[in-house]
Tab-separated table of C-alpha atoms in Angstrom:
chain	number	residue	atom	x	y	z
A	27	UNK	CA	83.756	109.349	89.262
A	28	UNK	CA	86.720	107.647	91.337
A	29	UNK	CA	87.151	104.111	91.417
A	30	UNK	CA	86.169	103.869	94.891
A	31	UNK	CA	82.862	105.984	94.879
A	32	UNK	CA	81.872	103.493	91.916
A	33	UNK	CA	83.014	100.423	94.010
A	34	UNK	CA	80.703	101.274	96.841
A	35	UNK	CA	77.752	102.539	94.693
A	36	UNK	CA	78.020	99.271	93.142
A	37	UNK	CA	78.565	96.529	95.916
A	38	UNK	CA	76.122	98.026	98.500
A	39	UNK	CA	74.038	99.338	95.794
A	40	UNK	CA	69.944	99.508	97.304
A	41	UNK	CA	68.844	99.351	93.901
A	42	UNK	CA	70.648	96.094	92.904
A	43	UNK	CA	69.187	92.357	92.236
A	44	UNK	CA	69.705	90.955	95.566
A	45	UNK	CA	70.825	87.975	93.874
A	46	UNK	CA	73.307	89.263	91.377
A	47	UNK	CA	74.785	91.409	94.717
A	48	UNK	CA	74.997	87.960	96.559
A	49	UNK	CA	76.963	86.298	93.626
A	50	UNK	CA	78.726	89.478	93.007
A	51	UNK	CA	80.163	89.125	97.088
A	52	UNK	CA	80.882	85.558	96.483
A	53	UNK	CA	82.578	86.212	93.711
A	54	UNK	CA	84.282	89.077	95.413
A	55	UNK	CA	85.555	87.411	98.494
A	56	UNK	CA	86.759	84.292	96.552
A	57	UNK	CA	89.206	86.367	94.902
A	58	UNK	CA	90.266	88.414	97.625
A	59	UNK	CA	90.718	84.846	99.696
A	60	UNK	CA	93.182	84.121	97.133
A	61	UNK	CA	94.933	87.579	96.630
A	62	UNK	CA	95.462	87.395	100.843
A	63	UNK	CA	97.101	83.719	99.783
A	64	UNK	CA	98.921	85.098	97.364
A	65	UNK	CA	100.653	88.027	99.731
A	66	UNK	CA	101.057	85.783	102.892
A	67	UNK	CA	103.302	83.592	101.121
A	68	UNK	CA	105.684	86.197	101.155
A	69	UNK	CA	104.129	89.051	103.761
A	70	UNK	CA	107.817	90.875	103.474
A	71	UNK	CA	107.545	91.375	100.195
A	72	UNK	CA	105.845	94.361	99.072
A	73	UNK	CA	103.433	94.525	96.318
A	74	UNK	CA	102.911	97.917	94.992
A	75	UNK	CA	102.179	99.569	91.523
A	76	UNK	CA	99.571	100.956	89.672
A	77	UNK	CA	95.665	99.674	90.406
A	78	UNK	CA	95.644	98.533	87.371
A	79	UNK	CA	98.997	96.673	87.266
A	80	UNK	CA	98.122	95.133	90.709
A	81	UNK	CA	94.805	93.913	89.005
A	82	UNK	CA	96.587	92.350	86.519
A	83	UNK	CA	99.381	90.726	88.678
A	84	UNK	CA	96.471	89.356	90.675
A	85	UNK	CA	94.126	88.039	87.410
A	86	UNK	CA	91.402	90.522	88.665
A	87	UNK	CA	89.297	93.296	87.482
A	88	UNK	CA	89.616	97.192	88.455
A	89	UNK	CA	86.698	97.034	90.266
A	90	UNK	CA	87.485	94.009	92.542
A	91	UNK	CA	91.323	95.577	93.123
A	92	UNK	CA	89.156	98.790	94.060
A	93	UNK	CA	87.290	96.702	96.854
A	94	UNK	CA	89.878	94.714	98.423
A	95	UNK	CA	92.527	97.967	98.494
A	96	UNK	CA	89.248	99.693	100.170
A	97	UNK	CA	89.197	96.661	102.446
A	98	UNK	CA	93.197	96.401	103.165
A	99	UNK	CA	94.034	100.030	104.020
A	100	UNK	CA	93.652	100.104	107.145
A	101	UNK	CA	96.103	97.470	107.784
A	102	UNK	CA	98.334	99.077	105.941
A	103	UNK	CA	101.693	100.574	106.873
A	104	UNK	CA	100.994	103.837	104.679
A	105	UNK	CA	97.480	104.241	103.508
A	106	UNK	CA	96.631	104.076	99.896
A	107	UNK	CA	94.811	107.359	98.904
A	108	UNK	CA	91.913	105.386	97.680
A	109	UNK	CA	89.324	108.533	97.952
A	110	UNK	CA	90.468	109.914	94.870
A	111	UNK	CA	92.414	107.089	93.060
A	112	UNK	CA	92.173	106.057	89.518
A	113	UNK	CA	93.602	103.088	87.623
A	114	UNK	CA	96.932	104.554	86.964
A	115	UNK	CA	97.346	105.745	90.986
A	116	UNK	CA	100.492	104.107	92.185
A	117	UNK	CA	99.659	102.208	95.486
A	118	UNK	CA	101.586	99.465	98.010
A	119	UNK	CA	99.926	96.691	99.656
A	120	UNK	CA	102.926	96.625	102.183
A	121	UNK	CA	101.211	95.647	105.596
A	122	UNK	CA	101.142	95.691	109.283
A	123	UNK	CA	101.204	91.596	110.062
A	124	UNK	CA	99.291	91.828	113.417
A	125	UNK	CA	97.073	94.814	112.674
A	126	UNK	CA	95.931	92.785	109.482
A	127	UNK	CA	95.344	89.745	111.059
A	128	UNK	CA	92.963	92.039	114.099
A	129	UNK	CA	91.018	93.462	111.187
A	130	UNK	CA	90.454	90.296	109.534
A	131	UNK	CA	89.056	89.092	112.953
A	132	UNK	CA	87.187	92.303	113.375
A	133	UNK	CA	85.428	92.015	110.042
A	134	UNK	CA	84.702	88.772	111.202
A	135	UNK	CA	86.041	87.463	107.618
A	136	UNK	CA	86.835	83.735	109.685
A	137	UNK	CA	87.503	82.433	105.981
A	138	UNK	CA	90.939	85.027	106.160
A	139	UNK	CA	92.097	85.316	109.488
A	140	UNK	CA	92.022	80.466	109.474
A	141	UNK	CA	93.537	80.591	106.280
A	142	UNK	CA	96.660	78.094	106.585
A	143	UNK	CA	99.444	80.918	105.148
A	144	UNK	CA	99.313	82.608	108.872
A	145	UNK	CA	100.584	79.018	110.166
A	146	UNK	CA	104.289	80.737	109.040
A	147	UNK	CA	103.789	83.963	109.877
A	148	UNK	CA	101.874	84.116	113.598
A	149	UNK	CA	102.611	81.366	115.930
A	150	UNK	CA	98.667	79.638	117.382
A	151	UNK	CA	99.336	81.451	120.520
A	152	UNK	CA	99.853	85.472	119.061
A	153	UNK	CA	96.736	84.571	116.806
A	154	UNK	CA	94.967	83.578	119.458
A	155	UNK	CA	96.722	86.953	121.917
A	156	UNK	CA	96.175	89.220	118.704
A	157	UNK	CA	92.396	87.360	118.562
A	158	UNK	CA	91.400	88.164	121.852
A	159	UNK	CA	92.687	91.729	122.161
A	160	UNK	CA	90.355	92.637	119.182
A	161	UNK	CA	87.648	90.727	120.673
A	162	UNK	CA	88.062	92.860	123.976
A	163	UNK	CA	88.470	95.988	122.061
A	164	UNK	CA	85.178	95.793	120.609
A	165	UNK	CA	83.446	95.189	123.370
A	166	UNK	CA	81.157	98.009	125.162
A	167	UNK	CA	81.932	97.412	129.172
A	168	UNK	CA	78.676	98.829	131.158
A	169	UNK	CA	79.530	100.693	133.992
A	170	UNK	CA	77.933	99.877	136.905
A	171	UNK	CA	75.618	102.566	138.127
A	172	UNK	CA	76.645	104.312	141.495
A	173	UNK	CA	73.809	104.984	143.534
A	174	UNK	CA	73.630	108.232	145.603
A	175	UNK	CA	74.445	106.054	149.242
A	176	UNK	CA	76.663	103.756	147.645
A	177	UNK	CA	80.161	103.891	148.909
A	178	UNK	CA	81.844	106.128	146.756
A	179	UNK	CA	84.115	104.574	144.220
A	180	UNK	CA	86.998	106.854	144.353
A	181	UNK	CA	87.962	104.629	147.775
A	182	UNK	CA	87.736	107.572	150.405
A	183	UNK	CA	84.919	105.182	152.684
A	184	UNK	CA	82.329	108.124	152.051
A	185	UNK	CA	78.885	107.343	150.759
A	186	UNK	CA	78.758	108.684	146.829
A	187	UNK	CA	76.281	111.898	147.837
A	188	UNK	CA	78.952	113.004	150.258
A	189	UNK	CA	82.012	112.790	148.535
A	190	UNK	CA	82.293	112.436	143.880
A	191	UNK	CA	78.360	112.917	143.513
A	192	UNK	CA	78.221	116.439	145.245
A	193	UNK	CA	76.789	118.715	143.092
């Protein structure tokens, strides 16, 4: 079994102790709070090897390097090919600044995109830009409906049923 199908059968496992799943994503964001520390100190500097050697540069197990490269690649430059990757797959954490920091807000993970290491890296102003254009791109606009002797919306001064809604 890849790393990845046992990652997800075991953090969103149905089955589990909803308890031991709560402590286990306490557990699991703690750490990845302070592996996202760790790589905004430097975010130039690219960390890549193994998953294993990256769980051991960060003082975490396979598993919890599993979930946060799961987490990371879409920010990433090149995606990881975490479908099918073992311990000894060679991966790089190397990341898109903004696009990270958009994901972070669209995961709604507040405790990564206010940590204090983006200070350096994103001015308040682009975090609040980069904030708001992921707020915007999530949100579903509702049309309003154009009613058969409405003017039509394509400007021409005809009612809708006369000009765009002909059958």
């Amino acid at each position: 079994m890849a790393l990845l199908e046992q990652w997800r059968s075991s953090a969103y496992s149905e089955t589990a102790n909803k308890g031991e799943l709560q402590r286990m994503w306490a557990a699991y964001f703690q750490k990845e709070k302070e592996i996202y520390q760790e790589l905004l100190k430097d975010p130039k500097k690219e960390a890549k090897g193994t998953v294993k050697e990256l769980a051991e540069k960060f003082q975490v197990d396979i598993m919890t390097m599993t979930g946060f490269l799961d987490g990371i690649n879409d920010s990433l430059v090149k995606q990881n090919p975490i479908e099918e990757m073992d311990e000894d797959t060679k991966v790089s954490l190397k990341f898109d600044i903004e696009l990270l920091y958009k994901n972070m807000v669209g995961a709604q993970a507040d405790w990564l995109y206010e940590l204090e290491e983006w200070d350096t890296i994103l001015d308040e102003e682009r975090r609040k830009e980069l904030y708001k254009e992921q707020k915007v791109s999530t949100t579903v606009i509702k049309e309003e409906k154009v009613y058969p002797n409405d003017p039509c919306p394509c400007g021409s001064g005809k009612k809708y049923k006369k000009c765009c809604g002909k059958n």
